XYZ file of N, CA and C in Angstrom:
564
model
N 24.934 -8.888 1.487
C 23.950 -9.171 0.450
C 23.872 -8.009 -0.535
N 23.886 -6.778 -0.017
C 23.841 -5.623 -0.889
C 25.103 -5.537 -1.755
N 26.264 -5.816 -1.148
C 27.519 -5.775 -1.882
C 27.522 -6.816 -2.984
N 27.014 -8.006 -2.684
C 26.940 -9.072 -3.672
C 26.074 -8.663 -4.857
N 24.927 -8.005 -4.580
C 24.034 -7.617 -5.670
C 24.639 -6.515 -6.534
N 25.516 -5.695 -5.939
C 26.166 -4.639 -6.711
C 27.201 -5.251 -7.654
N 27.908 -6.281 -7.213
C 28.974 -6.870 -8.009
C 28.470 -7.843 -9.068
N 27.312 -8.439 -8.855
C 26.774 -9.415 -9.786
C 26.009 -8.689 -10.899
N 26.336 -8.949 -12.162
C 25.596 -8.298 -13.255
C 24.135 -8.767 -13.275
N 23.242 -7.851 -13.593
C 21.818 -8.178 -13.625
C 21.456 -8.918 -14.904
N 20.544 -9.862 -14.783
C 20.025 -10.553 -15.965
C 19.129 -9.586 -16.726
N 18.777 -9.944 -17.941
C 17.881 -9.112 -18.750
C 16.539 -8.945 -18.042
N 16.055 -10.043 -17.469
C 14.778 -10.010 -16.737
C 14.849 -9.061 -15.538
N 15.962 -9.108 -14.802
C 16.134 -8.218 -13.647
C 16.258 -6.756 -14.078
N 16.948 -6.515 -15.197
C 17.065 -5.141 -15.697
C 15.692 -4.585 -16.059
N 14.863 -5.414 -16.704
C 13.505 -4.985 -17.066
C 12.665 -4.739 -15.815
N 12.771 -5.630 -14.845
C 12.043 -5.483 -13.582
C 12.465 -4.200 -12.864
N 13.773 -3.948 -12.817
C 14.306 -2.757 -12.159
C 13.796 -1.493 -12.850
N 13.727 -1.499 -14.175
C 13.233 -0.332 -14.913
C 11.745 -0.103 -14.647
N 10.961 -1.183 -14.609
C 9.536 -1.059 -14.291
C 9.356 -0.467 -12.896
N 10.156 -0.962 -11.954
C 10.089 -0.435 -10.587
C 10.464 1.041 -10.545
N 11.524 1.406 -11.241
C 11.957 2.810 -11.252
C 10.839 3.706 -11.792
N 10.146 3.239 -12.823
C 9.038 4.011 -13.383
C 7.907 4.192 -12.382
N 7.650 3.176 -11.582
C 6.590 3.237 -10.570
C 7.031 4.054 -9.366
N 8.250 3.801 -8.878
C 8.724 4.378 -7.628
C 9.239 5.806 -7.755
N 9.846 6.119 -8.886
C 10.458 7.434 -9.038
C 11.899 7.474 -8.554
N 12.471 6.323 -8.244
C 13.862 6.216 -7.832
C 14.349 4.808 -8.173
N 15.662 4.625 -8.140
C 16.255 3.319 -8.425
C 16.235 2.442 -7.183
N 15.599 1.282 -7.255
C 15.673 0.357 -6.127
C 17.066 -0.264 -6.074
N 17.556 -0.534 -4.868
C 18.893 -1.125 -4.776
C 18.843 -2.621 -4.473
N 17.916 -3.064 -3.643
C 17.843 -4.475 -3.277
C 16.662 -5.130 -4.011
N 16.914 -5.605 -5.219
C 15.845 -6.176 -6.048
C 15.155 -7.370 -5.395
N 15.886 -8.133 -4.603
C 15.300 -9.315 -3.951
C 14.124 -8.928 -3.070
N 14.213 -7.796 -2.378
C 13.099 -7.325 -1.545
C 11.859 -7.036 -2.391
N 12.064 -6.396 -3.519
C 10.944 -6.020 -4.373
C 10.330 -7.240 -5.053
N 11.168 -8.194 -5.396
C 10.637 -9.441 -5.958
C 9.763 -10.142 -4.926
N 10.231 -10.151 -3.682
C 9.447 -10.764 -2.611
C 8.135 -10.010 -2.402
N 8.152 -8.696 -2.548
C 6.947 -7.886 -2.355
C 5.829 -8.279 -3.315
N 6.200 -8.810 -4.468
C 5.207 -9.185 -5.474
C 4.981 -10.690 -5.552
N 5.498 -11.422 -4.594
C 5.366 -12.878 -4.588
C 4.243 -13.288 -3.640
N 3.082 -13.577 -4.205
C 1.932 -14.017 -3.408
C 2.190 -15.400 -2.831
N 1.614 -15.685 -1.684
C 1.854 -16.973 -1.017
C 1.433 -18.166 -1.873
N 0.486 -17.977 -2.777
C 0.045 -19.083 -3.630
C 1.131 -19.548 -4.585
N 2.092 -18.691 -4.876
C 3.120 -19.034 -5.856
C 4.407 -19.553 -5.231
N 4.595 -19.400 -3.942
C 5.885 -19.743 -3.351
C 6.196 -21.229 -3.444
N 5.204 -22.094 -3.275
C 5.464 -23.530 -3.348
C 5.678 -23.992 -4.786
N 5.014 -23.328 -5.724
C 5.177 -23.709 -7.126
C 6.545 -23.299 -7.665
N 7.036 -22.155 -7.216
C 8.327 -21.664 -7.704
C 9.465 -22.366 -6.959
N 9.454 -22.212 -5.640
C 10.512 -22.765 -4.799
C 10.037 -22.652 -3.363
N 9.945 -23.753 -2.684
C 9.375 -23.731 -1.332
C 10.207 -22.923 -0.348
N 11.443 -22.561 -0.696
C 12.283 -21.774 0.198
C 12.111 -20.262 -0.010
N 11.447 -19.875 -1.076
C 11.205 -18.454 -1.303
C 10.106 -17.960 -0.355
N 10.303 -16.775 0.183
C 9.297 -16.210 1.075
C 8.260 -15.432 0.274
N 7.006 -15.537 0.704
C 5.940 -14.756 0.080
C 6.029 -13.312 0.582
N 5.109 -12.511 0.117
C 5.103 -11.089 0.485
C 4.417 -10.809 1.824
N 3.980 -11.829 2.544
C 3.185 -11.606 3.758
C 3.939 -10.840 4.846
N 5.209 -11.147 5.069
C 5.969 -10.427 6.098
C 6.179 -8.964 5.687
N 6.488 -8.742 4.406
C 6.643 -7.364 3.933
C 5.316 -6.616 3.993
N 4.222 -7.329 3.751
C 2.894 -6.723 3.850
C 2.629 -6.244 5.274
N 2.985 -7.079 6.255
C 2.832 -6.717 7.662
C 3.607 -5.433 7.974
N 4.871 -5.393 7.573
C 5.709 -4.222 7.823
C 5.180 -3.007 7.066
N 4.852 -3.210 5.802
C 4.364 -2.116 4.971
C 3.083 -1.498 5.489
N 2.199 -2.311 6.049
C 0.956 -1.818 6.632
C 1.261 -0.808 7.741
N 2.186 -1.157 8.627
C 2.545 -0.268 9.735
C 3.247 0.997 9.240
N 4.171 0.844 8.299
C 4.898 2.003 7.757
C 3.940 2.920 7.007
N 3.034 2.323 6.239
C 2.042 3.096 5.488
C 1.173 3.927 6.430
N 0.730 3.322 7.533
C -0.047 4.068 8.528
C 0.739 5.265 9.052
N 2.010 5.047 9.380
C 2.840 6.124 9.924
C 3.074 7.228 8.891
N 3.426 6.835 7.675
C 3.716 7.817 6.616
C 2.466 8.633 6.286
N 1.345 7.958 6.108
C 0.104 8.666 5.765
C -0.340 9.546 6.928
N -0.178 9.085 8.168
C -0.502 9.913 9.329
C 0.355 11.176 9.337
N 1.621 11.027 9.037
C 2.557 12.153 8.963
C 2.095 13.155 7.897
N 1.768 12.657 6.723
C 1.328 13.520 5.618
C 0.024 14.231 5.951
N -0.954 13.483 6.456
C -2.273 14.052 6.793
C -2.138 15.074 7.928
N -1.336 14.766 8.931
C -1.116 15.664 10.068
C -0.585 17.016 9.585
N 0.377 16.975 8.675
C 0.984 18.219 8.182
C 0.088 18.935 7.174
N -0.682 18.192 6.401
C -1.561 18.789 5.382
C -2.760 19.491 6.011
N -3.313 18.917 7.075
C -4.520 19.454 7.702
C -4.191 20.025 9.073
N -3.390 21.078 9.072
C -2.971 21.726 10.310
C -4.191 22.265 11.058
N -4.242 21.999 12.339
C -5.327 22.504 13.165
C -6.559 21.611 13.223
N -6.606 20.561 12.406
C -7.764 19.651 12.437
C -7.659 18.722 13.639
N -8.803 18.271 14.099
C -8.863 17.409 15.283
C -8.474 15.969 14.962
N -8.202 15.224 16.050
C -7.736 13.843 15.939
C -8.710 12.956 15.169
N -10.010 13.079 15.418
C -11.006 12.255 14.730
C -10.979 12.464 13.226
N -10.885 13.712 12.802
C -10.799 14.047 11.379
C -9.543 13.427 10.765
N -8.407 13.584 11.460
C -7.135 13.054 10.950
C -7.189 11.534 10.832
N -7.745 10.868 11.843
C -7.861 9.406 11.838
C -8.742 8.939 10.685
N -9.879 9.584 10.505
C -10.797 9.208 9.417
C -10.163 9.419 8.046
N -9.452 10.522 7.885
C -8.810 10.808 6.600
C -7.721 9.776 6.314
N -6.898 9.463 7.312
C -5.863 8.441 7.130
C -6.502 7.103 6.761
N -7.573 6.748 7.457
C -8.254 5.469 7.201
C -8.766 5.377 5.773
N -9.272 6.469 5.245
C -9.785 6.468 3.870
C -8.671 6.240 2.852
N -7.477 6.692 3.177
C -6.350 6.521 2.260
C -5.820 5.097 2.314
N -5.689 4.529 3.517
C -5.047 3.219 3.661
C -6.024 2.043 3.614
N -7.311 2.311 3.394
C -8.270 1.201 3.320
C -8.010 0.350 2.083
N -8.391 -0.908 2.155
C -8.104 -1.895 1.097
C -8.605 -1.457 -0.278
N -9.805 -0.920 -0.349
C -10.356 -0.540 -1.656
C -9.480 0.520 -2.322
N -9.069 1.515 -1.536
C -8.217 2.577 -2.078
C -6.879 2.012 -2.528
N -6.265 1.179 -1.684
C -4.962 0.594 -2.028
C -5.059 -0.299 -3.261
N -6.148 -1.060 -3.372
C -6.347 -1.902 -4.566
C -6.421 -1.052 -5.829
N -7.212 0.008 -5.775
C -7.375 0.879 -6.943
C -6.042 1.512 -7.347
N -5.312 2.018 -6.366
C -4.025 2.651 -6.659
C -3.047 1.625 -7.227
N -3.013 0.440 -6.626
C -2.093 -0.608 -7.089
C -2.323 -0.925 -8.567
N -3.580 -1.006 -8.964
C -3.889 -1.289 -10.373
C -3.498 -0.098 -11.248
N -3.792 1.123 -10.790
C -3.456 2.320 -11.574
C -1.958 2.433 -11.841
N -1.138 2.032 -10.876
C 0.313 2.165 -11.071
C 0.939 0.905 -11.676
N 0.126 -0.126 -11.912
C 0.596 -1.308 -12.628
C 1.137 -2.437 -11.772
N 0.872 -2.428 -10.482
C 1.375 -3.509 -9.624
C 0.732 -4.839 -9.957
N -0.496 -4.816 -10.450
C -1.201 -6.065 -10.773
C -0.448 -6.887 -11.817
N 0.337 -6.221 -12.657
C 1.094 -6.917 -13.701
C 2.403 -7.515 -13.165
N 2.799 -7.145 -11.959
C 4.057 -7.610 -11.386
C 3.871 -8.749 -10.381
N 2.657 -8.957 -9.902
C 2.400 -9.951 -8.860
C 2.514 -11.367 -9.433
N 3.229 -12.215 -8.715
C 3.360 -13.636 -9.063
C 2.385 -14.419 -8.191
N 1.466 -15.141 -8.821
C 0.454 -15.920 -8.092
C -0.040 -17.037 -8.995
N -0.760 -17.983 -8.390
C -1.387 -19.022 -9.206
C -2.711 -18.473 -9.701
N -3.131 -18.879 -10.874
C -4.360 -18.340 -11.468
C -5.593 -18.641 -10.634
N -5.664 -19.795 -10.020
C -6.851 -20.109 -9.216
C -6.942 -19.206 -7.985
N -5.802 -18.702 -7.514
C -5.800 -17.871 -6.311
C -6.314 -16.463 -6.595
N -6.108 -15.937 -7.782
C -6.461 -14.548 -8.075
C -7.949 -14.292 -7.921
N -8.778 -15.264 -8.223
C -10.223 -15.059 -8.112
C -10.692 -15.105 -6.659
N -9.889 -15.693 -5.781
C -10.285 -15.803 -4.377
C -9.777 -14.652 -3.527
N -8.844 -13.890 -4.012
C -8.232 -12.846 -3.203
C -8.404 -11.495 -3.880
N -9.495 -10.821 -3.552
C -9.780 -9.543 -4.198
C -8.871 -8.426 -3.678
N -8.131 -8.689 -2.608
C -7.241 -7.675 -2.054
C -5.771 -7.940 -2.369
N -5.502 -8.804 -3.308
C -4.131 -9.168 -3.643
C -3.307 -7.942 -4.050
N -3.878 -7.050 -4.814
C -3.140 -5.862 -5.269
C -2.865 -4.910 -4.104
N -3.852 -4.706 -3.247
C -3.650 -3.857 -2.073
C -2.617 -4.439 -1.133
N -2.639 -5.761 -0.982
C -1.641 -6.431 -0.146
C -0.243 -6.258 -0.737
N -0.139 -6.374 -2.054
C 1.152 -6.178 -2.728
C 1.622 -4.735 -2.577
N 0.684 -3.789 -2.587
C 1.035 -2.384 -2.384
C 1.671 -2.204 -1.003
N 1.043 -2.799 0.018
C 1.606 -2.711 1.369
C 2.979 -3.374 1.420
N 3.118 -4.523 0.779
C 4.409 -5.212 0.747
C 5.460 -4.356 0.045
N 5.051 -3.657 -1.015
C 5.960 -2.751 -1.720
C 6.450 -1.657 -0.770
N 5.557 -1.093 0.013
C 5.954 -0.057 0.981
C 6.947 -0.648 1.995
N 6.712 -1.876 2.425
C 7.651 -2.542 3.323
C 9.017 -2.707 2.680
N 9.033 -3.077 1.403
C 10.296 -3.239 0.671
C 11.013 -1.893 0.528
N 10.261 -0.851 0.212
C 10.864 0.489 0.099
C 11.505 0.883 1.425
N 10.779 0.640 2.507
C 11.289 0.994 3.830
C 12.598 0.262 4.136
N 12.630 -1.042 3.901
C 13.846 -1.811 4.179
C 14.994 -1.429 3.242
N 14.654 -1.096 2.007
C 15.665 -0.767 1.004
C 16.187 0.655 1.161
N 15.284 1.613 1.382
C 15.686 3.022 1.303
C 15.292 3.880 2.509
N 14.482 3.352 3.437
C 14.164 4.093 4.660
C 12.860 4.872 4.614
N 12.556 5.472 5.753
C 11.293 6.179 5.964
C 11.112 7.357 5.004
N 12.150 8.170 4.864
C 12.038 9.376 4.025
C 11.668 9.018 2.587
N 12.206 7.934 2.072
C 11.884 7.515 0.708
C 10.454 6.994 0.628
N 9.988 6.304 1.679
C 8.578 5.877 1.724
C 7.659 7.093 1.669
N 8.017 8.114 2.415
C 7.206 9.334 2.441
C 7.224 10.016 1.068
N 8.400 10.093 0.445
C 8.506 10.649 -0.902
C 7.596 9.879 -1.864
N 7.685 8.551 -1.829
C 6.878 7.707 -2.710
C 5.392 7.995 -2.519
N 4.939 8.028 -1.277
C 3.511 8.257 -1.021
C 3.076 9.656 -1.434
N 3.865 10.660 -1.114
C 3.479 12.040 -1.454
C 3.548 12.316 -2.950
N 4.689 11.995 -3.546
C 4.954 12.396 -4.929
C 4.420 11.429 -5.978
N 4.424 10.137 -5.678
C 4.050 9.142 -6.686
C 2.636 8.596 -6.511
N 2.052 8.801 -5.321
C 0.718 8.266 -5.066
C -0.295 9.367 -4.780
N -0.098 10.137 -3.728
C -1.109 11.117 -3.315
C -1.274 12.226 -4.343
N -0.193 12.883 -4.748
C -0.317 14.002 -5.707
C -0.997 13.589 -7.013
N -0.571 12.479 -7.647
C -1.219 12.143 -8.930
C -2.575 11.434 -8.816
N -2.845 10.761 -7.709
C -4.028 9.894 -7.671
C -5.077 10.236 -6.613
N -4.723 11.007 -5.599
C -5.673 11.258 -4.514
C -5.827 12.755 -4.257
N -7.059 13.212 -4.194
C -7.355 14.580 -3.793
C -7.695 14.528 -2.308
N -6.739 14.899 -1.468
C -6.924 14.754 -0.022
C -8.089 15.571 0.520
N -8.282 16.774 -0.009
C -9.396 17.599 0.475
C -10.734 16.924 0.172
N -10.883 16.441 -1.040
C -12.119 15.759 -1.437
C -12.286 14.443 -0.665
N -11.219 13.698 -0.546
C -11.259 12.421 0.170
C -11.612 12.619 1.644
N -11.108 13.682 2.247
C -11.379 13.925 3.665
C -12.857 14.220 3.918
N -13.560 14.727 2.917
C -14.993 15.032 3.063
C -15.899 13.859 2.706
N -15.339 12.840 2.076
C -16.121 11.684 1.648
C -16.585 10.880 2.866
N -17.870 10.579 2.904
C -18.418 9.806 4.019
C -18.330 8.321 3.693
N -17.685 7.555 4.578
C -17.568 6.120 4.350
C -18.081 5.282 5.511
N -18.221 5.879 6.685
C -18.653 5.111 7.848
C -20.149 5.307 8.078
N -20.961 4.665 7.228
C -22.402 4.846 7.283
C -23.012 4.232 8.535
N -22.460 3.147 9.024
C -22.956 2.503 10.239
C -22.832 3.464 11.423
N -21.704 4.117 11.534
C -21.480 5.084 12.599
C -22.463 6.246 12.495
N -22.695 6.732 11.285
C -23.637 7.830 11.076
C -25.056 7.427 11.472
N -25.455 6.202 11.155
C -26.778 5.702 11.511
C -26.932 5.615 13.033
N -25.902 5.128 13.705
C -25.938 5.045 15.170
C -26.058 6.446 15.774
N -25.264 7.392 15.262
C -25.346 8.778 15.744
C -26.746 9.351 15.541
N -27.341 9.108 14.372
C -28.686 9.601 14.079
C -29.696 8.988 15.043
N -29.578 7.670 15.287
C -30.483 6.988 16.214
C -30.389 7.549 17.615
N -29.177 7.800 18.082
C -28.999 8.369 19.417
C -29.566 9.776 19.498
N -29.337 10.576 18.483
C -29.814 11.951 18.449
C -31.338 12.015 18.428
N -31.962 11.095 17.704
C -33.422 11.098 17.533
C -34.132 10.091 18.438
N -33.409 9.530 19.400
C -33.974 8.608 20.397
C -34.575 7.358 19.773
N -33.912 6.803 18.762
C -34.303 5.530 18.150
C -33.281 4.471 18.521
N -33.758 3.288 18.787
C -32.876 2.173 19.079
C -32.444 1.545 17.746
N -31.149 1.513 17.511
C -30.628 0.921 16.272
C -29.956 -0.405 16.649
N -30.395 -1.496 16.006
C -29.800 -2.796 16.256
C -29.302 -3.388 14.950
N -28.226 -4.175 15.033
C -27.658 -4.836 13.865
C -27.686 -6.333 14.081
């Protein structure tokens, strides 16, 4: 499949898509079909061609790879920090809201193929596409390139890890801790 894509000349549309990807990724993608799939929401697959796969499988893979890559980065960045701190910091980076915001900042929202009625129902479509993109990068170029993408193209320009690590997001947990400390029963 890779050999076939190298020998077949790219259409104008594919050349434009490849250039947009290169601008986002910081490297040349080799298997364009993977990246096209990464931006294909399930709502559009039946309208385009029922044999085309949506981005859901790549999203699944990308979610796992993203966890590993971000854990690797956080582990090395915060040397000597405890497991709870590292877990919380990783969670803040890979949470849906953060991924959605980053996806829009880097322009993924303009690449996603979906039906218009679906966009209003899926507020996490951009974050899901971001995860699918990471899955595509992994299959196309491997772990090291995923790590490069996250460090150089996402974390450095868009996330302040020190500030993010101090941000409190688990208010329910804090309330439970306060209740236990002050001998109050907290119920939800």
